[in-house]
């Protein structure tokens, strides 16, 4: 399968630059980006998914999670 046309480019999202929570880990922070990425393991068929990147409150390394796992806070 060929990469989607928008692979590895920013995808618009209504919560960009807003406070969010990753429901999978409980991490809270700012949604910095949403990208379409191939999430398949090496040697497996491609599996494209929208991945959200959250910068934790107070800074630090951004956490990646499925877009379906984010919710607005505050």
mmCIF file of C-alpha atoms in Angstrom:
data_model
loop_
_atom_site.group_PDB
_atom_site.id
_atom_site.type_symbol
_atom_site.label_atom_id
_atom_site.label_comp_id
_atom_site.label_asym_id
_atom_site.label_seq_id
_atom_site.Cartn_x
_atom_site.Cartn_y
_atom_site.Cartn_z
ATOM 1 C CA UNK A 1 0.000 0.000 0.000
ATOM 2 C CA UNK A 2 1.335 3.415 -0.875
ATOM 3 C CA UNK A 3 1.563 6.083 1.803
ATOM 4 C CA UNK A 4 -1.478 8.343 2.091
ATOM 5 C CA UNK A 5 -1.054 11.683 0.384
ATOM 6 C CA UNK A 6 -0.957 13.463 3.757
ATOM 7 C CA UNK A 7 1.553 11.055 5.353
ATOM 8 C CA UNK A 8 3.968 12.760 7.758
ATOM 9 C CA UNK A 9 2.329 16.166 7.316
ATOM 10 C CA UNK A 10 0.388 18.143 9.904
ATOM 11 C CA UNK A 11 -3.299 17.303 10.043
ATOM 12 C CA UNK A 12 -5.646 20.065 11.245
ATOM 13 C CA UNK A 13 -7.299 19.327 14.597
ATOM 14 C CA UNK A 14 -9.605 21.542 16.706
ATOM 15 C CA UNK A 15 -7.542 20.946 19.870
ATOM 16 C CA UNK A 16 -4.147 21.988 18.441
ATOM 17 C CA UNK A 17 -2.239 24.198 20.917
ATOM 18 C CA UNK A 18 -4.920 23.564 23.557
ATOM 19 C CA UNK A 19 -4.764 21.669 26.876
ATOM 20 C CA UNK A 20 -5.529 17.962 26.465
ATOM 21 C CA UNK A 21 -5.313 14.661 28.349
ATOM 22 C CA UNK A 22 -4.160 11.330 26.971
ATOM 23 C CA UNK A 23 -6.789 8.957 28.371
ATOM 24 C CA UNK A 24 -4.453 5.967 27.904
ATOM 25 C CA UNK A 25 -1.686 7.291 30.185
ATOM 26 C CA UNK A 26 -3.380 10.142 32.067
ATOM 27 C CA UNK A 27 -0.731 12.574 30.816
ATOM 28 C CA UNK A 28 -1.904 16.183 30.508
ATOM 29 C CA UNK A 29 -0.310 18.794 28.304
ATOM 30 C CA UNK A 30 -0.646 20.738 25.076
ATOM 31 C CA UNK A 31 -1.538 19.114 21.768
ATOM 32 C CA UNK A 32 1.388 20.111 19.563
ATOM 33 C CA UNK A 33 0.698 18.182 16.339
ATOM 34 C CA UNK A 34 -1.327 15.466 14.676
ATOM 35 C CA UNK A 35 0.404 13.445 11.942
ATOM 36 C CA UNK A 36 -0.533 10.514 9.702
ATOM 37 C CA UNK A 37 2.073 7.816 10.375
ATOM 38 C CA UNK A 38 2.751 4.201 9.487
ATOM 39 C CA UNK A 39 2.388 2.375 12.821
ATOM 40 C CA UNK A 40 3.132 -1.161 11.555
ATOM 41 C CA UNK A 41 6.012 -3.197 12.953
ATOM 42 C CA UNK A 42 9.008 -3.770 10.680
ATOM 43 C CA UNK A 43 8.244 -6.475 8.125
ATOM 44 C CA UNK A 44 4.471 -6.161 8.549
ATOM 45 C CA UNK A 45 1.959 -4.615 6.103
ATOM 46 C CA UNK A 46 1.595 -0.846 6.420
ATOM 47 C CA UNK A 47 -0.968 0.451 8.897
ATOM 48 C CA UNK A 48 -1.597 4.201 8.716
ATOM 49 C CA UNK A 49 -3.040 6.046 11.715
ATOM 50 C CA UNK A 50 -3.466 9.599 12.983
ATOM 51 C CA UNK A 51 -0.987 10.112 15.838
ATOM 52 C CA UNK A 52 -1.252 12.979 18.335
ATOM 53 C CA UNK A 53 1.804 14.540 20.003
ATOM 54 C CA UNK A 54 1.298 16.006 23.487
ATOM 55 C CA UNK A 55 3.875 18.183 25.269
ATOM 56 C CA UNK A 56 3.511 17.506 29.020
ATOM 57 C CA UNK A 57 2.688 20.310 31.448
ATOM 58 C CA UNK A 58 6.016 21.820 32.511
ATOM 59 C CA UNK A 59 7.726 20.752 29.276
ATOM 60 C CA UNK A 60 9.786 17.724 28.449
ATOM 61 C CA UNK A 61 9.637 15.035 25.817
ATOM 62 C CA UNK A 62 6.422 14.879 23.810
ATOM 63 C CA UNK A 63 4.197 11.837 24.194
ATOM 64 C CA UNK A 64 2.637 10.201 21.142
ATOM 65 C CA UNK A 65 -0.793 8.574 21.264
ATOM 66 C CA UNK A 66 -3.706 7.751 18.990
ATOM 67 C CA UNK A 67 -5.905 10.757 18.218
ATOM 68 C CA UNK A 68 -8.865 8.811 19.642
ATOM 69 C CA UNK A 69 -7.110 8.868 23.049
ATOM 70 C CA UNK A 70 -7.087 12.664 23.477
ATOM 71 C CA UNK A 71 -9.692 14.776 25.194
ATOM 72 C CA UNK A 72 -9.881 18.471 26.046
ATOM 73 C CA UNK A 73 -9.100 19.564 29.594
ATOM 74 C CA UNK A 74 -10.193 22.651 31.574
#
